[in-house]
Each structure stands twice: as structure tokens, then as C-alpha cells.
PDB file of C-alpha atoms in Angstrom:
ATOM      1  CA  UNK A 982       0.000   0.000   0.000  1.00  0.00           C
ATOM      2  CA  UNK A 983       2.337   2.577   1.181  1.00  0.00           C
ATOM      3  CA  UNK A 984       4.673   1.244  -2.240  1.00  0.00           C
ATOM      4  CA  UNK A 985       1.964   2.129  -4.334  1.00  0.00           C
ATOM      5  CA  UNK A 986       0.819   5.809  -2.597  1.00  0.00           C
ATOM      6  CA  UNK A 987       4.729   6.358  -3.022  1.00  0.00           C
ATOM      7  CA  UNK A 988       4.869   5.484  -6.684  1.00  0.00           C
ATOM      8  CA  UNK A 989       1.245   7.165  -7.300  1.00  0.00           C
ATOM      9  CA  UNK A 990       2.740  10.809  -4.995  1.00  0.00           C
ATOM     10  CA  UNK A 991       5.946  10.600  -7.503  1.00  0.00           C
ATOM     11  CA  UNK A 992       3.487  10.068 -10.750  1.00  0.00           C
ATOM     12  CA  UNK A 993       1.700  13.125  -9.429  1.00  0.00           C
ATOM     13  CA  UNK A 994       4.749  15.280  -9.301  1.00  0.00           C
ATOM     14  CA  UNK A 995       5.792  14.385 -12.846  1.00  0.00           C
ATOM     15  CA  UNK A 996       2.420  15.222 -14.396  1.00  0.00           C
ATOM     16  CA  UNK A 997       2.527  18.773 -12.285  1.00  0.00           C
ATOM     17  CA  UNK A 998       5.670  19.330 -13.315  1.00  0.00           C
ATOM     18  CA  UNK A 999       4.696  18.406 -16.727  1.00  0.00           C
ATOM     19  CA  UNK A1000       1.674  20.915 -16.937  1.00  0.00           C
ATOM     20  CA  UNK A1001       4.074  24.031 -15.172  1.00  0.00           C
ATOM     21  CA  UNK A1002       6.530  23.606 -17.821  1.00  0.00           C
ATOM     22  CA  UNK A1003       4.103  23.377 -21.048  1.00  0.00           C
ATOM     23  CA  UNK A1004       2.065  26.363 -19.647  1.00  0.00           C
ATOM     24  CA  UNK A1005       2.805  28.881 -16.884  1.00  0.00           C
ATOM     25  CA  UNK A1006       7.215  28.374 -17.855  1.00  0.00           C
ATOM     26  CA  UNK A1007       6.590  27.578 -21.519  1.00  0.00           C
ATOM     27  CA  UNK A1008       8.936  30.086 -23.665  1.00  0.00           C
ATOM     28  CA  UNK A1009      10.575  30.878 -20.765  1.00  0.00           C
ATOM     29  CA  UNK A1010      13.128  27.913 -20.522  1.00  0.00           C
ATOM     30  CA  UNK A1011      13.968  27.748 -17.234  1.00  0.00           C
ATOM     31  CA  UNK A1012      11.613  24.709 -16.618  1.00  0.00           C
ATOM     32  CA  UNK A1013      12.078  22.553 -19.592  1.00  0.00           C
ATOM     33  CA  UNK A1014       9.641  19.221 -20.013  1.00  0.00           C
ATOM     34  CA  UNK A1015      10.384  16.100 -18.256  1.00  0.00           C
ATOM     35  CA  UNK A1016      10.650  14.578 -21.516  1.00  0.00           C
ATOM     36  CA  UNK A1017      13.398  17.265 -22.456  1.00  0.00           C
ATOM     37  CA  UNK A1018      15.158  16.319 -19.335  1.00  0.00           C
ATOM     38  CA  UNK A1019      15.362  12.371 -19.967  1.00  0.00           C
ATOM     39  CA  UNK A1020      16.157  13.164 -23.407  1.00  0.00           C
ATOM     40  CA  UNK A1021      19.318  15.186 -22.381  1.00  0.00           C
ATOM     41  CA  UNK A1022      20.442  12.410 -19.639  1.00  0.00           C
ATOM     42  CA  UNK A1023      19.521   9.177 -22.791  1.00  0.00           C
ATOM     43  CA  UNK A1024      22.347  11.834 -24.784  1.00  0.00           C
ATOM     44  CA  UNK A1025      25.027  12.597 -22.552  1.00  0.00           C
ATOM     45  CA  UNK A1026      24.678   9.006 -20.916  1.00  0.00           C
ATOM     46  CA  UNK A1027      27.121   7.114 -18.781  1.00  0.00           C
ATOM     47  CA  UNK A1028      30.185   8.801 -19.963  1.00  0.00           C
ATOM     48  CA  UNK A1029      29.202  12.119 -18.584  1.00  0.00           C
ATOM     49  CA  UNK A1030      26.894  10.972 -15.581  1.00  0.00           C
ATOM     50  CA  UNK A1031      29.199   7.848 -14.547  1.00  0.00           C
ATOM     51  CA  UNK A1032      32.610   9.847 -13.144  1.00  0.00           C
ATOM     52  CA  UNK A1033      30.967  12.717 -11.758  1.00  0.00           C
ATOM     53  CA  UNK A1034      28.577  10.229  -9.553  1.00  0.00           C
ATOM     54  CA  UNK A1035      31.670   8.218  -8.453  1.00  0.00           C
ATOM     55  CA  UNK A1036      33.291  10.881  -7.514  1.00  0.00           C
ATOM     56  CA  UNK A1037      30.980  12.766  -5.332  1.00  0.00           C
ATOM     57  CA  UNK A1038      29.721   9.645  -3.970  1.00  0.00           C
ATOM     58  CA  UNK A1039      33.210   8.995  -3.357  1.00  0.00           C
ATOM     59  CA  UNK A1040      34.000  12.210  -1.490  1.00  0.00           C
ATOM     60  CA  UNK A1041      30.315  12.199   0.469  1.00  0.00           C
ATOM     61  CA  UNK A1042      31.185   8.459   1.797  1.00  0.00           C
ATOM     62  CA  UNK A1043      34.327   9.559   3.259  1.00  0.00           C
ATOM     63  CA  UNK A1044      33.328  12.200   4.891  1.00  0.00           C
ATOM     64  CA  UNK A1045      30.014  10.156   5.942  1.00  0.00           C
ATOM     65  CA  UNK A1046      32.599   7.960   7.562  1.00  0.00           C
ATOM     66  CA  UNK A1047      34.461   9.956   9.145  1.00  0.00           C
ATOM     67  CA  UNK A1048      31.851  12.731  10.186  1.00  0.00           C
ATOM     68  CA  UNK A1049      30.029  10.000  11.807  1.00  0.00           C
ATOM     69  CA  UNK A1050      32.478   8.062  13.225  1.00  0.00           C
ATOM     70  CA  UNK A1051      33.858  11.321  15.335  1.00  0.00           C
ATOM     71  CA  UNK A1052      30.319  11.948  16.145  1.00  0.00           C
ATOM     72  CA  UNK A1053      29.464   8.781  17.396  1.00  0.00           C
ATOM     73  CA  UNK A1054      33.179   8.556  19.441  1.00  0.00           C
ATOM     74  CA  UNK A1055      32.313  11.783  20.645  1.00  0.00           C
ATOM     75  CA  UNK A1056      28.477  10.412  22.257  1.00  0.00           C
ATOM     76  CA  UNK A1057      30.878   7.577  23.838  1.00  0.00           C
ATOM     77  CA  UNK A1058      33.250   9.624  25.464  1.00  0.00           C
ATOM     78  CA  UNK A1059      30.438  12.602  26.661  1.00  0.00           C
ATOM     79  CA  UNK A1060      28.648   9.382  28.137  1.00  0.00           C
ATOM     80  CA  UNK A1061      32.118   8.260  30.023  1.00  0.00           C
ATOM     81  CA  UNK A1062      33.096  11.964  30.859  1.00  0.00           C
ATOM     82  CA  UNK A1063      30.210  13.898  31.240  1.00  0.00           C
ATOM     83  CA  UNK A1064      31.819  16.622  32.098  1.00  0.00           C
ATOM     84  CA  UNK A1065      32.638  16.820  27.990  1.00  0.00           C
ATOM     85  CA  UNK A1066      29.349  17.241  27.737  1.00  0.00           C
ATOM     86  CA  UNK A1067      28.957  21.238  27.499  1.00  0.00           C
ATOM     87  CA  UNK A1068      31.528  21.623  25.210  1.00  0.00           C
ATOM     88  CA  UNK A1069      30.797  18.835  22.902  1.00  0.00           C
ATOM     89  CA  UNK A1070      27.328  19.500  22.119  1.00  0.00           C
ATOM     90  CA  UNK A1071      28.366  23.703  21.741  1.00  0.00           C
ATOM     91  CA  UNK A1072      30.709  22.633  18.907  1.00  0.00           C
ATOM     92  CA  UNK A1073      28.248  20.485  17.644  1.00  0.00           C
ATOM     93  CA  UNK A1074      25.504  23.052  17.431  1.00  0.00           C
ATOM     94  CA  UNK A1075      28.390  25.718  15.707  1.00  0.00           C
ATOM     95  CA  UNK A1076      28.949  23.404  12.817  1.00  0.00           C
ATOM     96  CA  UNK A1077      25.312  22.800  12.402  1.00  0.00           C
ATOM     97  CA  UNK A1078      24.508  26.521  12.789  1.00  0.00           C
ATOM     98  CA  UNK A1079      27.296  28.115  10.472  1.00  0.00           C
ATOM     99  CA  UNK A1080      26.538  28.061   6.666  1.00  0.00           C
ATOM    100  CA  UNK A1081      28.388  25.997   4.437  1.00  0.00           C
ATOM    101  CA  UNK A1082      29.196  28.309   2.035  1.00  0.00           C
ATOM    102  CA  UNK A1083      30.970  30.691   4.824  1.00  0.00           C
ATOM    103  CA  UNK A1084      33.227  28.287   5.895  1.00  0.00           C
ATOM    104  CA  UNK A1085      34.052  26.438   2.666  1.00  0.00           C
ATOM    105  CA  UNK A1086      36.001  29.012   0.811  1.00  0.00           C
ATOM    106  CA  UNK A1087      38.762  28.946   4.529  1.00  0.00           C
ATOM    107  CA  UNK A1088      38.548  25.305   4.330  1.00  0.00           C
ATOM    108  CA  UNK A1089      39.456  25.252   0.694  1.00  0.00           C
ATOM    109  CA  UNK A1090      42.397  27.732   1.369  1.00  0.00           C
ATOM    110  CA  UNK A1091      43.654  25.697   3.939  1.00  0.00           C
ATOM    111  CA  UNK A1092      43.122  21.859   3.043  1.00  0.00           C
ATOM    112  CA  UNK A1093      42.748  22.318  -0.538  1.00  0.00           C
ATOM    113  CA  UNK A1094      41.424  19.690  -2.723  1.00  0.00           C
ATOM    114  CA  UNK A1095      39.309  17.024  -2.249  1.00  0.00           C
ATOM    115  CA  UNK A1096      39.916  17.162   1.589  1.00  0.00           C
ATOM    116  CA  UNK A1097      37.278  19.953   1.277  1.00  0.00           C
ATOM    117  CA  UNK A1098      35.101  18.312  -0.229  1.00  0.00           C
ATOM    118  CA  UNK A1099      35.284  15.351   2.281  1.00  0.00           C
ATOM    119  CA  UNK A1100      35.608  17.919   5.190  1.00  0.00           C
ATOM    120  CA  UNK A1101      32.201  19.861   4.342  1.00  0.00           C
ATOM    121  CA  UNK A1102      30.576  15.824   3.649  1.00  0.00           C
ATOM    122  CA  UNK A1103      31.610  15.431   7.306  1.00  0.00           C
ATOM    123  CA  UNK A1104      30.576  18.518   9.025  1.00  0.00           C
ATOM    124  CA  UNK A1105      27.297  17.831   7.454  1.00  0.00           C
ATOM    125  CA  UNK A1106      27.042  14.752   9.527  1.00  0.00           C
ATOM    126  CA  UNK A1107      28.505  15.597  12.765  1.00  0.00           C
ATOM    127  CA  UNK A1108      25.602  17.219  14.955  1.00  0.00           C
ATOM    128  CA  UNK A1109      22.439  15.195  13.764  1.00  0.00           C
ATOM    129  CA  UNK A1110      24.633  11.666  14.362  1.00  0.00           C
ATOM    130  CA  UNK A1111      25.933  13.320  18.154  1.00  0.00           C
ATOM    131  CA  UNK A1112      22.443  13.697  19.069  1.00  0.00           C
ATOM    132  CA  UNK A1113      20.800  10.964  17.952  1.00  0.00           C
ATOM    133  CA  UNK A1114      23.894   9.058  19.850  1.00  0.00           C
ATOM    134  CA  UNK A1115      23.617  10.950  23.118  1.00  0.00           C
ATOM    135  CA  UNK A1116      19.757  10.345  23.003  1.00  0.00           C
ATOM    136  CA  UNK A1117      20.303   6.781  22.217  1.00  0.00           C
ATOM    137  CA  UNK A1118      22.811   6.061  25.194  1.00  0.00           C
ATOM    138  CA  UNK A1119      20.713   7.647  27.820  1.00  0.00           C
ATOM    139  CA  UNK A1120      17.827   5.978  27.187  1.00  0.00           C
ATOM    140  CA  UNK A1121      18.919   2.581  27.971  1.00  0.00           C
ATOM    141  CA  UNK A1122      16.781   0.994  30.346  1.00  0.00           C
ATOM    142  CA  UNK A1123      17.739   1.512  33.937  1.00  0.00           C
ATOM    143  CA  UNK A1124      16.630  -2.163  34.712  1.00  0.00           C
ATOM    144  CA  UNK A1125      18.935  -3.217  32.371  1.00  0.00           C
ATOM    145  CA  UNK A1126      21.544  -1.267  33.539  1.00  0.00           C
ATOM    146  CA  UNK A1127      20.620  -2.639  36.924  1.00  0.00           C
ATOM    147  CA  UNK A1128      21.173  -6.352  36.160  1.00  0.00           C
ATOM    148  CA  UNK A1129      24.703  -5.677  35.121  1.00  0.00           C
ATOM    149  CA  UNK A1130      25.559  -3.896  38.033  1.00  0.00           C
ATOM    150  CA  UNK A1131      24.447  -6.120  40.220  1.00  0.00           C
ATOM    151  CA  UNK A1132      26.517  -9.501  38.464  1.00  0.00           C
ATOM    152  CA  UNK A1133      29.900  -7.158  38.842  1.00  0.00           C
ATOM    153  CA  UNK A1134      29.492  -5.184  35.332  1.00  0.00           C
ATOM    154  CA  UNK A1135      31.182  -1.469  35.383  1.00  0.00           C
ATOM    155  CA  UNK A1136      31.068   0.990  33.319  1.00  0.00           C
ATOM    156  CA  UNK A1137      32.262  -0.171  30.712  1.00  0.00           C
ATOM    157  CA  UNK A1138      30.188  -3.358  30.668  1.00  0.00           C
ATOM    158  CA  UNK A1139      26.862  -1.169  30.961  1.00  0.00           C
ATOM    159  CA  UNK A1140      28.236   0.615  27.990  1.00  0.00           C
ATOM    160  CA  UNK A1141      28.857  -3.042  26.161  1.00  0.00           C
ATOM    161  CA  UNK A1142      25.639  -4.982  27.242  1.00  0.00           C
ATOM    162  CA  UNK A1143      22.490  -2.336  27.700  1.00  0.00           C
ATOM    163  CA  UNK A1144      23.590   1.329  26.453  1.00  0.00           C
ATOM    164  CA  UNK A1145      25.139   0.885  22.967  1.00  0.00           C
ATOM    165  CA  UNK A1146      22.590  -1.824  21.864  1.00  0.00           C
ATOM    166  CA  UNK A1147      19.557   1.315  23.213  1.00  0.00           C
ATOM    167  CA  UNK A1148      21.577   3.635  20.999  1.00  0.00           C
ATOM    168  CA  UNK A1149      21.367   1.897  17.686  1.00  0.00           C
ATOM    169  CA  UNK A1150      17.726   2.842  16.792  1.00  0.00           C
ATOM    170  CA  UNK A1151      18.034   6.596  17.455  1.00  0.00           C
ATOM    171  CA  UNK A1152      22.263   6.616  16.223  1.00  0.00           C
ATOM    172  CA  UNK A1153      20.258   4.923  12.673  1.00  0.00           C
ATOM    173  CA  UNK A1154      17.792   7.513  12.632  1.00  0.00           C
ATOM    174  CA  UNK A1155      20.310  10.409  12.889  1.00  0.00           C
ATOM    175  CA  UNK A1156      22.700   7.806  10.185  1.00  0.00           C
ATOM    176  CA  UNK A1157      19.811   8.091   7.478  1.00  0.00           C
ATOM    177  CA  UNK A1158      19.868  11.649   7.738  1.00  0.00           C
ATOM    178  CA  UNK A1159      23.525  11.797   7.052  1.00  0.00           C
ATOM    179  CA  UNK A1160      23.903   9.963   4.035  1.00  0.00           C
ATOM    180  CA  UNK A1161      21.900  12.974   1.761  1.00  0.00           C
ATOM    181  CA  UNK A1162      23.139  15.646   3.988  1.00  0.00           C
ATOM    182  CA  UNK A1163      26.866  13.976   3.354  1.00  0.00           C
ATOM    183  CA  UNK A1164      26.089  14.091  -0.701  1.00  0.00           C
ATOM    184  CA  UNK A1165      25.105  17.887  -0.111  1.00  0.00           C
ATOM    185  CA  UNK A1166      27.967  18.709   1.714  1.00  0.00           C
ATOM    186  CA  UNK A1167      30.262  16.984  -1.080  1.00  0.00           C
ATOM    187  CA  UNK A1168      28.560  19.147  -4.104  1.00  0.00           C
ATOM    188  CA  UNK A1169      28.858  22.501  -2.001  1.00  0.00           C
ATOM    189  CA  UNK A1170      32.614  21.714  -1.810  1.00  0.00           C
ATOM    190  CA  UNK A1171      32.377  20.659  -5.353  1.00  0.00           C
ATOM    191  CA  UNK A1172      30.979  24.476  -6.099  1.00  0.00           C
ATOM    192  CA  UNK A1173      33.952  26.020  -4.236  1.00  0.00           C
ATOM    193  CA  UNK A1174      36.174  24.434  -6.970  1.00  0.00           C
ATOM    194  CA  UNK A1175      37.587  21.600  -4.678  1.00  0.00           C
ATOM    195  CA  UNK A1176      37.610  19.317  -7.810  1.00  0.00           C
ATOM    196  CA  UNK A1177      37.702  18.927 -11.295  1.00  0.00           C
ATOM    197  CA  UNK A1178      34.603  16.531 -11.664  1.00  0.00           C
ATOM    198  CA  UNK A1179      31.533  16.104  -9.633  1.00  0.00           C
ATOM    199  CA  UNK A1180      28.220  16.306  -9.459  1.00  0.00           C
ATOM    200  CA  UNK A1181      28.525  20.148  -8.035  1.00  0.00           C
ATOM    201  CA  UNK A1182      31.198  20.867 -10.987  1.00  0.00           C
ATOM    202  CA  UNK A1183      28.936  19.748 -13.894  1.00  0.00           C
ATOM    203  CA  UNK A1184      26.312  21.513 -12.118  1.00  0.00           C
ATOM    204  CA  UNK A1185      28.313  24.547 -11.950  1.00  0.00           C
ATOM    205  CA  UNK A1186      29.478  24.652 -15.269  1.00  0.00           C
ATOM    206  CA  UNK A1187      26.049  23.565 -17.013  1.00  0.00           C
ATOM    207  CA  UNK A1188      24.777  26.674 -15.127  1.00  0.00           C
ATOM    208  CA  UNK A1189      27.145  29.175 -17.071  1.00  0.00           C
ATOM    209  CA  UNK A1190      26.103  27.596 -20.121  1.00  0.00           C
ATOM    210  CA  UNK A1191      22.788  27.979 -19.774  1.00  0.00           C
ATOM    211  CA  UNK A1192      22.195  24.076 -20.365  1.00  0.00           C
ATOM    212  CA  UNK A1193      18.939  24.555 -18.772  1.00  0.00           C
ATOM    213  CA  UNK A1194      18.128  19.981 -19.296  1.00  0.00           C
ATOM    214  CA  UNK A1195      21.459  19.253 -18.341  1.00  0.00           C
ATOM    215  CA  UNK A1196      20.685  21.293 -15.124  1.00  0.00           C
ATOM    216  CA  UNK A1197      17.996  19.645 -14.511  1.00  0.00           C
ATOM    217  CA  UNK A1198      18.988  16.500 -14.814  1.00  0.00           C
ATOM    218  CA  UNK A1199      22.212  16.670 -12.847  1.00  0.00           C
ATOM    219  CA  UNK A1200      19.764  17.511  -9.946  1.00  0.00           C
ATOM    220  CA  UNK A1201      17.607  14.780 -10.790  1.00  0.00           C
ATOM    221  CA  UNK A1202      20.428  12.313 -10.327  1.00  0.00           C
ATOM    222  CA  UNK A1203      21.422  14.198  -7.354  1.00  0.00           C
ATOM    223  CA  UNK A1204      18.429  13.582  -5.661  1.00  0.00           C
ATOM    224  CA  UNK A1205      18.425  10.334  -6.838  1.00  0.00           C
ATOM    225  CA  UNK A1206      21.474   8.987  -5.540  1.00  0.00           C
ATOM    226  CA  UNK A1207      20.705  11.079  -2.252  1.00  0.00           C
ATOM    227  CA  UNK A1208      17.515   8.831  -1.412  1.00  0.00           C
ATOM    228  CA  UNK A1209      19.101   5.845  -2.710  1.00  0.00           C
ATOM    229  CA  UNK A1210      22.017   6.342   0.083  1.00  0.00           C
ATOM    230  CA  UNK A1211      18.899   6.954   2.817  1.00  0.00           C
ATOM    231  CA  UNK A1212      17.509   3.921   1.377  1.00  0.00           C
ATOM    232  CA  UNK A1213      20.680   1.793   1.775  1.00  0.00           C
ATOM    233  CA  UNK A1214      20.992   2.847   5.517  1.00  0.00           C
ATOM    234  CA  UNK A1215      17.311   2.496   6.308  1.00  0.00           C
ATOM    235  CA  UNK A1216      17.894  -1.253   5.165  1.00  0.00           C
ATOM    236  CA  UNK A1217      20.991  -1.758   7.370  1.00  0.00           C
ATOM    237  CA  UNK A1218      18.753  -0.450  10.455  1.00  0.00           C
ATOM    238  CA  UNK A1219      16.097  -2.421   9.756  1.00  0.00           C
ATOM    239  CA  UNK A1220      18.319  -5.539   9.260  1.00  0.00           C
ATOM    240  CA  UNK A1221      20.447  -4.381  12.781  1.00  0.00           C
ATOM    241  CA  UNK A1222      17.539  -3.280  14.847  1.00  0.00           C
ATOM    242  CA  UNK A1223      14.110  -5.356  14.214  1.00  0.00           C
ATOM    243  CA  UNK A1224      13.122  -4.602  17.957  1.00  0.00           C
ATOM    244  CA  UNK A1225      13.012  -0.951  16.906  1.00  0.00           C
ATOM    245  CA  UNK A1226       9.921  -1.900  14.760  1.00  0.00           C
ATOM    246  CA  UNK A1227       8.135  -4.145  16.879  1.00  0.00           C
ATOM    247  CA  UNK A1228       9.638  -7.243  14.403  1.00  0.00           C
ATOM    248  CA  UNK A1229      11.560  -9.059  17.179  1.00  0.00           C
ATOM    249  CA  UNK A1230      11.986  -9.334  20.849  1.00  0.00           C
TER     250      UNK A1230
END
């Protein structure tokens, strides 16, 4: 059911899309036809759309990894030291808070490269994965964390046995947010001029060239790949945490 409202919402886009471009944008060119659009992505084809996919993808799952993994250390540590807490959370809400765009151009300056466009993927990442962590590890049963403590278990074997395994739901739901804001991250970098191919390059470029289909369908694919890589992590947290959806016990 909720496959075929899905397929019926994204029918329903196409056909409004459809009717804005053939009547209140036609002559204009700004919105060209989806037809136009498809026709422009059959024509450049693989060649064009396969090396600038690969490499943003490539830059937006390194800086998913790391972004994430620093994030998620980070919740770990806070929950050890609380006395972190303060300051962790205050740097996580600055990178969240301070535009991309502000920052990138420093970055860019001082890493150069691709390592800005990995750098932005991860500072995408960082504050939704830290909270959904830190809301994750506190929410771990206190029974649970009872029963350990009473058969000898410290810390560290609350951490092992109740308080990581609560995490993984909420830690997931911050993870599926990641993966599109990673691939954003990756084509603002790409914008600043971080590379010579991307998905934010061709963009860029197909921009000053008024290639209004080619626009169009660069963001298409964008999107695309975007909910593909929510997809792929929804999958993994449904696979890792069945309890989360009442599926197991």
C-alpha cells in the first residue's frame, strides 16, 4: 500500500511538473519538459553521468565515515566523561549553525582539494549523528543497567551490554539523515572548486552555459542517488535493529 501511494505521490509530481513547464514556464526555458530532461540524460549518458557520480559519492562516503564516526566517538566519550558534555554539544551546534558556504572558501584555502570536499561531507554529519547518539545512550533501560551492576558489570560493561545496543535505533535515525546531507555537503565543496569533476562541478558549469536539461537533470540524479544512500541505511537499520519496529523481541 504505502509502495503504491509512493509510486502514485511521484506520478503526481511528474504530471505537475509536466503541466508548469508546457504552460505557466513555456517560452521561458527555465523549466524545460520532463521529456526534455530524460532526453538530455539518454544523450550525454554514462560517460558524462558515470565519473561525476563516483566521484561525489566517493567524497560524500568519506566524509560520511568519518563525520560519523567522530560523532558517534564523541556520544561515547560525553557518556564516560560527562563533564565533555557542554563543550561537545556547543561545537556540535556551531557546525550545524554556520553556513556551508561561509566556511568552505577557509577550508578550501587551507586543506585544498578534495579534503574539502570530504571535510564539508563530514561537518554535514557531525551534529544530527551526536544527538541521535547521546539520546540513544541515555535511554537505555535503567533495569537493564541494573542487572549488570548487580553480576559485577562497570562501566564499561553497561556501555557493552544495555547502552550501545539502546543507541542503535536513534544513532540509525540520525545515520539516514547523514547519508543525503553527506552528498550535499560533497557538491557545495564541489561548487567552491575543490575538484575537477563532480556532481557540483557539472552543475556549476552547465549553469554558465545555460544548459537549462542538463541542469535539470544533474539535480535529478542528485536527488536520486541522495535517497538511494537513505535507502541503503534504512535497510541496514532495519536488518540491525528489528526490535526498533516491533519485528523481534
Amino acid at each position: 500500500m504505502r509502495r503504491a501511494q509512493g509510486l502514485a505521490g511521484v506520478l503526481a509530481l511528474v504530471v505537475l511538473w509536466w503541466l508548469l513547464a508546457v504552460t505557466v514556464f513555456a517560452g521561458g526555458g527555465a523549466v524545460p519538459t520532463p521529456w526534455a530532461v530524460l532526453a538530455s540524460m539518454g544523450d550525454d549518458g554514462w560517460a558524462f553521468y558515470g565519473p561525476n557520480v563516483t566521484t561525489t559519492v566517493s567524497a560524500a562516503a568519506q566524509g560520511f565515515l568519518w563525520g560519523n564516526g567522530l560523532a558517534i566517538g564523541v556520544a561515547l566519550l560525553v557518556l564516560l566523561v560527562p563533564r565533555l558534555e557542554a563543550v561537545a554539544t556547543q561545537l556540535a551546534v556551531i557546525s550545524y549553525c554556520v553556513p556551508l558556504l561561509a566556511i568552505g572558501p577557509i577550508v578550501l584555502v587551507v586543506f585544498g582539494g578534495e579534503a574539502t570536499v570530504v571535510f564539508l561531507a563530514a561537518i554535514s554529519v557531525f551534529f544530527t549523528t551526536l544527538i541521535g547518539a547521546l539520546l540513544g545512550l541515555r535511554s537505555a533501560d535503567r533495569a537493564g543497567l541494573d542487572l549488570v551492576t548487580v553480576y559485577g558489570g562497570g562501566r564499561l560493561a553497561r556501555l557493552r551490554y544495555v547502552q550501545i545496543i539502546s543507541a542503535l535505533p536513534s544513532t540509525f535515525a540520525g545515520l539516514k539523515i547523514s547519508a543525503p546531507s553527506a552528498l550535499l555537503g560533497a557538491i557545495i565543496g564541489e561548487y567552491l572548486g575543490s575538484n575537477d569533476q563532480g556532481l557540483g562541478v557539472s552543475l556549476m558549469i552547465s549553469q554558465q552555459q545555460f544548459q537549462v536539461p542538463r541542469t535539470w537533470g544533474l539535480a535529478l540524479v542528485a536527488g536520486l542517488v541522495a535517497g538511494l544512500g537513505y535507502a541503503a541505511v534504512a535497510l541496514v537499520a532495519r536488518v540491525v535493529t528489528p526490535w526498533s519496529r516491533g519485528e523481534a523481541q
